Amino acid sequence: MSPSDAAVIVEARAPGRVNLIGDHTDYTGGLALPIAIDRHTVVRGASNDSPLLTLHSDQDPNPAEVPLPVGNVLDADPGWPRLVAALAHLLQLRRGFAGTVTSTIPIGAGLSSSAALEVSLALAFDQDGPRSPLAMARLCQEAEHLATGAPTGIMDQLVSLAGVAGHGLLLDCAVGEYEPIPLPPEAEIVVRFVAERRVADSAYADRVRACALAEAEIGPLRLADEQSVAALSDPILRSRARHVVTENRRVRDFAVALGAGDLGAAGRLMTESHASLRDDYQVSTPQLDRAVSAFLGTPGVFGARLTGAGFGGCVVALTKPGAVDDALVVQAVDGATVIHSG
Ligand code: GLA
């Protein structure tokens, strides 16, 4: 066998994320400030000449086996094999691939295990790359829509691709622009897992619909102010829209506070964000509220909130180093990488 016949091994590695502030803003083109975290999903394998994708996961005894080319994504088994099929469909894969998926991101914990899986698979499968982080994030987002039907935004995939070590990423989801904001060295970010959730099962789509209804009445929420929101006739739509408008403002203020090293102000904004998600957006649960209160009662905690979609998942706190000893300390890391060798 000549060296050119040897299979090229590809290894794609994508991080999960914790959102520091700006939840339920991405799908109306608003602002968010997540970090990519030091928990990863890794896809390793090689293309081959068979008409089949075969992937073995360390999280599932059953492999994903997807015949190529993929016509109807919904023919694939629900769950992660369907995501594999959706990406193969969008990338128009014709060559087979055999490999493994391993992950240190807990599934269903609200730390974007799905986005990390999509990004690592897409980077491993893509034969037309490299694509920009935004183009890749959009492709992965579309795959998620096809596979799950949940109308999710772009935050998770974009930060998994474009994260910067030691920084939060200020995302403007209207245009897909991002700006790294340095995290002060004296800040620690900790997360505590509260309860498993699945976005597709939740009221997520209902919230997306409510925002669309509010926008039909007062125009884009990313451009609205609290005065225009007050003009909404329906009280539910009014509170949903108020969350979005005030959350966008909090993200801007949070980025300024971080930049100035004002952890007290940054923490207060996180805690206000939780109150808005609980009261106006109604995506918290009593367990999440208790977990946030427990953090806030701990000396050295600047602020805390639910992170991600809500309805379960994790809470995140901004703390002095070492303030909390029974939660997961996360580091902000660089976004996804792909290496071809062999
Ligand atoms: C989920 C979605 C994201 C975003 C968050 C809430 O993680 O995948 O696009 O909408 O919920 O901020």
Short mmCIF file of C-alpha atoms and ligand atoms in Angstrom, two decimals:
data_model
loop_
_atom_site.label_atom_id
_atom_site.label_comp_id
_atom_site.label_asym_id
_atom_site.label_seq_id
_atom_site.Cartn_x
_atom_site.Cartn_y
_atom_site.Cartn_z
CA MET A 1 0.00 0.00 0.00
CA SER A 2 1.44 3.38 -0.96
CA PRO A 3 1.26 6.21 1.59
CA SER A 4 -1.42 7.91 -0.52
CA ASP A 5 -3.67 4.84 -0.06
CA ALA A 6 -3.44 5.06 3.73
CA ALA A 7 -6.69 6.26 5.33
CA VAL A 8 -6.57 9.86 6.55
CA ILE A 9 -7.56 9.89 10.17
CA VAL A 10 -9.56 12.91 11.20
CA GLU A 11 -10.01 14.07 14.78
CA ALA A 12 -12.52 16.84 15.45
CA ARG A 13 -12.95 18.24 18.95
CA ALA A 14 -15.73 20.63 20.01
CA PRO A 15 -16.38 22.15 23.45
CA GLY A 16 -19.67 22.50 25.31
CA ARG A 17 -20.71 25.91 26.60
CA VAL A 18 -21.98 27.80 29.61
CA ASN A 19 -23.89 30.97 28.94
CA LEU A 20 -22.93 33.70 31.41
CA ILE A 21 -25.82 35.98 30.41
CA GLY A 22 -28.25 36.56 27.52
CA ASP A 23 -30.67 33.63 27.40
CA HIS A 24 -33.63 33.37 25.04
CA THR A 25 -32.28 36.32 23.06
CA ASP A 26 -30.48 34.57 20.17
CA TYR A 27 -33.55 33.60 18.13
CA THR A 28 -34.68 37.23 17.92
CA GLY A 29 -31.23 38.38 16.84
CA GLY A 30 -30.29 39.63 20.30
CA LEU A 31 -27.14 39.51 22.42
CA ALA A 32 -25.59 36.74 24.51
CA LEU A 33 -22.29 36.24 26.33
CA PRO A 34 -21.36 32.55 26.64
CA ILE A 35 -18.02 30.79 27.14
CA ALA A 36 -16.79 27.56 25.55
CA ILE A 37 -15.89 25.20 28.42
CA ASP A 38 -13.21 22.61 29.09
CA ARG A 39 -15.56 19.69 28.37
CA HIS A 40 -15.41 18.28 24.85
CA THR A 41 -16.91 15.91 22.34
CA VAL A 42 -14.39 14.22 20.06
CA VAL A 43 -15.14 12.48 16.75
CA ARG A 44 -12.31 10.34 15.41
CA GLY A 45 -12.37 8.25 12.27
CA ALA A 46 -11.71 7.99 8.56
CA SER A 47 -13.64 8.24 5.31
CA ASN A 48 -14.03 5.06 3.28
CA ASP A 49 -15.56 3.91 0.02
CA SER A 50 -18.64 2.27 1.56
CA PRO A 51 -22.09 3.90 1.27
CA LEU A 52 -22.44 3.95 5.07
CA LEU A 53 -21.68 6.16 8.07
CA THR A 54 -20.89 4.09 11.15
CA LEU A 55 -20.19 5.71 14.50
CA HIS A 56 -19.75 4.10 17.90
CA SER A 57 -20.37 6.30 20.92
CA ASP A 58 -19.11 5.89 24.48
CA GLN A 59 -22.55 7.12 25.63
CA ASP A 60 -24.75 4.63 23.76
CA PRO A 61 -24.34 0.86 23.29
CA ASN A 62 -26.03 1.10 19.87
CA PRO A 63 -23.95 2.51 17.02
CA ALA A 64 -25.35 5.06 14.58
CA GLU A 65 -25.54 3.52 11.12
CA VAL A 66 -26.69 5.83 8.35
CA PRO A 67 -26.86 4.75 4.68
CA LEU A 68 -25.67 7.34 2.13
CA PRO A 69 -26.79 9.47 0.44
CA VAL A 70 -29.35 10.60 3.02
CA GLY A 71 -32.71 11.38 1.44
CA ASN A 72 -35.15 11.73 4.32
CA VAL A 73 -33.45 12.66 7.61
CA LEU A 74 -36.49 11.41 9.54
CA ASP A 75 -35.77 7.84 8.34
CA ALA A 76 -32.83 7.77 10.79
CA ASP A 77 -33.36 6.60 14.38
CA PRO A 78 -34.45 9.48 16.61
CA GLY A 79 -31.74 10.79 18.91
CA TRP A 80 -28.11 11.23 17.92
CA PRO A 81 -28.24 9.02 14.76
CA ARG A 82 -30.75 11.53 13.36
CA LEU A 83 -28.29 14.37 13.94
CA VAL A 84 -25.65 12.35 12.11
CA ALA A 85 -28.10 11.87 9.22
CA ALA A 86 -29.05 15.57 9.16
CA LEU A 87 -25.41 16.63 8.87
CA ALA A 88 -24.72 14.02 6.18
CA HIS A 89 -27.75 15.33 4.30
CA LEU A 90 -26.72 18.99 4.50
CA LEU A 91 -23.09 18.21 3.61
CA GLN A 92 -24.33 15.95 0.77
CA LEU A 93 -21.99 13.19 1.93
CA ARG A 94 -21.47 10.35 -0.50
CA ARG A 95 -18.32 8.74 0.91
CA GLY A 96 -18.73 6.58 3.99
CA PHE A 97 -17.10 7.26 7.34
CA ALA A 98 -16.30 4.95 10.24
CA GLY A 99 -15.33 6.26 13.63
CA THR A 100 -16.01 6.88 17.29
CA VAL A 101 -17.63 9.61 19.38
CA THR A 102 -16.41 10.23 22.91
CA SER A 103 -17.52 13.01 25.22
CA THR A 104 -16.91 14.55 28.62
CA ILE A 105 -20.03 16.75 28.35
CA PRO A 106 -22.95 15.36 30.35
CA ILE A 107 -26.00 14.80 28.10
CA GLY A 108 -29.16 16.78 28.87
CA ALA A 109 -27.41 18.96 31.46
CA GLY A 110 -27.85 22.19 29.50
CA LEU A 111 -24.12 22.40 28.65
CA SER A 112 -24.73 22.04 24.90
CA SER A 113 -23.76 18.42 24.40
CA SER A 114 -25.89 18.50 21.21
CA ALA A 115 -24.12 21.52 19.73
CA ALA A 116 -20.71 19.99 20.53
CA LEU A 117 -21.79 16.75 18.84
CA GLU A 118 -23.05 18.61 15.76
CA VAL A 119 -19.89 20.71 15.48
CA SER A 120 -17.48 17.80 15.94
CA LEU A 121 -19.39 15.64 13.43
CA ALA A 122 -19.63 18.45 10.89
CA LEU A 123 -15.90 19.22 11.13
CA ALA A 124 -15.06 15.51 10.80
CA PHE A 125 -17.38 14.95 7.81
CA ASP A 126 -16.81 18.20 5.90
CA GLN A 127 -14.83 17.65 2.74
CA ASP A 128 -15.41 21.12 1.28
CA GLY A 129 -14.04 23.09 4.23
CA PRO A 130 -12.70 25.13 5.77
CA ARG A 131 -15.85 27.18 6.36
CA SER A 132 -16.06 30.26 8.57
CA PRO A 133 -17.24 29.64 12.17
CA LEU A 134 -20.49 31.44 11.33
CA ALA A 135 -21.16 29.36 8.20
CA MET A 136 -20.39 26.16 10.10
CA ALA A 137 -22.56 27.23 13.06
CA ARG A 138 -25.48 27.92 10.70
CA LEU A 139 -25.10 24.51 9.08
CA CYS A 140 -25.10 22.80 12.48
CA GLN A 141 -28.11 24.84 13.62
CA GLU A 142 -30.01 23.78 10.51
CA ALA A 143 -29.09 20.14 11.18
CA GLU A 144 -30.49 20.47 14.70
CA HIS A 145 -33.73 21.93 13.33
CA LEU A 146 -34.05 19.09 10.82
CA ALA A 147 -33.27 16.39 13.37
CA THR A 148 -35.21 17.61 16.40
CA GLY A 149 -37.80 20.08 15.10
CA ALA A 150 -36.82 22.45 17.96
CA PRO A 151 -36.46 26.03 16.59
CA THR A 152 -33.23 26.72 18.49
CA GLY A 153 -30.97 29.74 18.00
CA ILE A 154 -27.30 29.92 17.00
CA MET A 155 -25.58 30.71 20.31
CA ASP A 156 -24.48 27.18 21.24
CA GLN A 157 -22.91 26.23 17.92
CA LEU A 158 -21.27 29.63 17.43
CA VAL A 159 -19.50 29.67 20.79
CA SER A 160 -18.48 26.01 20.40
CA LEU A 161 -16.74 27.01 17.15
CA ALA A 162 -15.49 30.51 17.98
CA GLY A 163 -14.80 30.42 21.76
CA VAL A 164 -11.58 32.09 22.97
CA ALA A 165 -9.59 30.82 25.98
CA GLY A 166 -9.89 33.09 29.00
CA HIS A 167 -12.67 35.11 27.35
CA GLY A 168 -16.43 35.31 27.14
CA LEU A 169 -17.81 35.78 23.62
CA LEU A 170 -20.16 38.73 23.16
CA LEU A 171 -22.46 37.50 20.39
CA ASP A 172 -24.64 39.68 18.23
CA CYS A 173 -26.98 37.02 16.89
CA ALA A 174 -28.58 39.31 14.29
CA VAL A 175 -25.44 39.28 12.17
CA GLY A 176 -23.46 36.46 13.78
CA GLU A 177 -20.65 38.77 14.91
CA TYR A 178 -18.67 38.05 18.06
CA GLU A 179 -16.22 39.92 20.23
CA PRO A 180 -14.02 38.24 22.86
CA ILE A 181 -14.34 39.91 26.28
CA PRO A 182 -11.48 39.09 28.70
CA LEU A 183 -12.57 37.40 31.92
CA PRO A 184 -10.90 39.07 34.93
CA PRO A 185 -8.30 36.66 36.41
CA GLU A 186 -9.84 37.01 39.88
CA ALA A 187 -13.18 35.61 38.62
CA GLU A 188 -14.16 31.95 38.79
CA ILE A 189 -17.10 30.42 36.94
CA VAL A 190 -18.84 27.46 38.54
CA VAL A 191 -21.83 25.39 37.46
CA ARG A 192 -24.11 23.11 39.41
CA PHE A 193 -26.23 20.50 37.69
CA VAL A 194 -29.86 20.61 38.79
CA ALA A 195 -32.03 18.38 36.58
CA GLU A 196 -31.99 16.78 33.17
CA ARG A 197 -33.92 18.50 30.41
CA ARG A 198 -34.67 18.11 26.72
CA VAL A 199 -35.24 21.25 24.70
CA ALA A 200 -37.53 19.49 22.22
CA ASP A 201 -39.84 18.41 25.05
CA SER A 202 -39.99 21.79 26.66
CA ALA A 203 -41.97 24.94 26.08
CA TYR A 204 -39.03 26.34 24.07
CA ALA A 205 -41.00 26.45 20.81
CA ASP A 206 -43.85 28.19 22.61
CA ARG A 207 -41.46 30.98 23.71
CA VAL A 208 -40.12 31.34 20.16
CA ARG A 209 -43.72 31.71 18.94
CA ALA A 210 -44.52 34.32 21.61
CA CYS A 211 -41.55 36.43 20.48
CA ALA A 212 -42.68 36.19 16.85
CA LEU A 213 -46.19 37.35 17.85
CA ALA A 214 -44.75 40.27 19.83
CA GLU A 215 -42.54 41.21 16.86
CA ALA A 216 -45.55 41.13 14.53
CA GLU A 217 -47.04 43.86 16.72
CA ILE A 218 -44.06 46.07 17.62
CA GLY A 219 -41.25 45.12 15.22
CA PRO A 220 -37.89 43.44 15.95
CA LEU A 221 -37.35 42.92 19.67
CA ARG A 222 -33.63 43.59 19.30
CA LEU A 223 -34.52 47.18 18.36
CA ALA A 224 -37.43 47.61 20.80
CA ASP A 225 -37.33 49.48 24.11
CA GLU A 226 -39.36 49.02 27.29
CA GLN A 227 -41.78 51.73 26.20
CA SER A 228 -42.74 49.94 22.97
CA VAL A 229 -43.04 46.66 24.89
CA ALA A 230 -45.49 48.32 27.30
CA ALA A 231 -47.78 48.96 24.30
CA LEU A 232 -48.30 45.22 23.69
CA SER A 233 -51.91 44.38 24.44
CA ASP A 234 -51.47 40.78 25.62
CA PRO A 235 -49.97 40.57 29.14
CA ILE A 236 -48.13 37.28 28.44
CA LEU A 237 -46.54 38.62 25.26
CA ARG A 238 -45.68 41.80 27.17
CA SER A 239 -43.73 39.94 29.82
CA ARG A 240 -41.99 37.66 27.28
CA ALA A 241 -40.93 40.70 25.24
CA ARG A 242 -39.87 42.60 28.37
CA HIS A 243 -37.49 39.78 29.24
CA VAL A 244 -35.88 39.89 25.81
CA VAL A 245 -35.50 43.68 25.74
CA THR A 246 -34.13 43.94 29.29
CA GLU A 247 -31.88 40.90 28.79
CA ASN A 248 -30.23 42.49 25.74
CA ARG A 249 -29.50 45.57 27.87
CA ARG A 250 -28.10 43.39 30.67
CA VAL A 251 -25.75 41.65 28.24
CA ARG A 252 -24.37 45.01 27.08
CA ASP A 253 -23.94 46.19 30.69
CA PHE A 254 -22.37 42.87 31.68
CA ALA A 255 -19.75 43.14 28.93
CA VAL A 256 -18.87 46.64 30.17
CA ALA A 257 -18.72 45.46 33.80
CA LEU A 258 -16.43 42.54 32.90
CA GLY A 259 -14.20 44.81 30.83
CA ALA A 260 -13.89 47.15 33.84
CA GLY A 261 -13.21 44.22 36.19
CA ASP A 262 -16.33 45.13 38.20
CA LEU A 263 -17.36 41.64 39.31
CA GLY A 264 -19.94 42.99 41.77
CA ALA A 265 -21.86 44.71 38.97
CA ALA A 266 -21.44 41.71 36.64
CA GLY A 267 -22.80 39.38 39.33
CA ARG A 268 -25.81 41.61 40.04
CA LEU A 269 -26.70 41.59 36.34
CA MET A 270 -26.57 37.77 36.30
CA THR A 271 -28.91 37.60 39.29
CA GLU A 272 -31.29 40.10 37.65
CA SER A 273 -31.21 37.96 34.51
CA HIS A 274 -32.34 34.96 36.56
CA ALA A 275 -35.25 36.94 38.02
CA SER A 276 -36.33 37.97 34.52
CA LEU A 277 -36.11 34.38 33.20
CA ARG A 278 -38.12 33.24 36.24
CA ASP A 279 -40.79 35.95 36.34
CA ASP A 280 -41.15 37.37 32.81
CA TYR A 281 -40.03 34.46 30.65
CA GLN A 282 -41.14 31.69 33.04
CA VAL A 283 -38.52 29.13 32.07
CA SER A 284 -37.16 28.49 35.57
CA THR A 285 -38.22 25.75 37.97
CA PRO A 286 -38.40 25.72 41.80
CA GLN A 287 -35.25 23.53 41.81
CA LEU A 288 -33.32 26.02 39.66
CA ASP A 289 -34.53 28.89 41.87
CA ARG A 290 -33.37 27.05 45.00
CA ALA A 291 -29.97 26.32 43.45
CA VAL A 292 -29.55 30.02 42.55
CA SER A 293 -30.57 31.07 46.11
CA ALA A 294 -28.08 28.59 47.57
CA PHE A 295 -25.29 30.11 45.48
CA LEU A 296 -26.32 33.64 46.42
CA GLY A 297 -26.22 32.73 50.13
CA THR A 298 -22.57 31.63 49.82
CA PRO A 299 -19.84 34.17 50.68
CA GLY A 300 -17.71 35.09 47.67
CA VAL A 301 -20.51 34.58 45.11
CA PHE A 302 -21.10 37.72 43.00
CA GLY A 303 -24.18 36.48 41.15
CA ALA A 304 -25.96 33.40 39.83
CA ARG A 305 -28.56 32.39 37.28
CA LEU A 306 -29.97 29.49 35.32
CA THR A 307 -27.99 28.99 32.12
CA GLY A 308 -29.31 27.92 28.72
CA ALA A 309 -32.90 27.12 27.86
CA GLY A 310 -34.10 26.54 31.44
CA PHE A 311 -36.77 23.97 32.44
CA GLY A 312 -33.89 22.11 34.13
CA GLY A 313 -30.22 21.96 33.26
CA CYS A 314 -27.60 23.88 35.24
CA VAL A 315 -27.14 27.07 37.21
CA VAL A 316 -23.98 29.15 36.82
CA ALA A 317 -22.33 31.46 39.32
CA LEU A 318 -19.59 34.08 39.13
CA THR A 319 -17.44 33.78 42.24
CA LYS A 320 -14.17 34.59 43.95
CA PRO A 321 -11.71 31.73 43.33
CA GLY A 322 -12.44 28.80 45.66
CA ALA A 323 -15.65 30.33 47.08
CA VAL A 324 -17.75 27.26 46.24
CA ASP A 325 -16.28 23.82 46.81
CA ASP A 326 -19.09 21.48 45.71
CA ALA A 327 -19.69 22.70 42.15
CA LEU A 328 -17.89 22.23 38.85
CA VAL A 329 -15.32 24.94 38.13
CA VAL A 330 -15.22 25.56 34.38
CA GLN A 331 -12.50 27.25 32.33
CA ALA A 332 -13.16 29.30 29.18
CA VAL A 333 -11.37 27.51 26.33
CA ASP A 334 -10.80 27.92 22.60
CA GLY A 335 -13.41 26.76 20.11
CA ALA A 336 -13.45 23.58 18.05
CA THR A 337 -10.44 22.15 16.20
CA VAL A 338 -9.96 19.54 13.50
CA ILE A 339 -6.76 17.65 12.71
CA HIS A 340 -6.18 15.42 9.66
CA SER A 341 -3.33 12.91 9.91
CA GLY A 342 -2.10 9.71 8.29
C1 GLA B 1 -30.83 26.56 23.95
C2 GLA B 1 -30.75 26.91 22.46
C3 GLA B 1 -30.03 28.24 22.24
C4 GLA B 1 -30.61 29.36 23.11
C5 GLA B 1 -30.74 28.88 24.56
C6 GLA B 1 -31.45 29.89 25.42
O1 GLA B 1 -29.55 26.31 24.44
O2 GLA B 1 -30.07 25.90 21.74
O3 GLA B 1 -30.07 28.60 20.88
O4 GLA B 1 -31.84 29.80 22.61
O5 GLA B 1 -31.43 27.64 24.66
O6 GLA B 1 -30.71 31.05 25.49
#
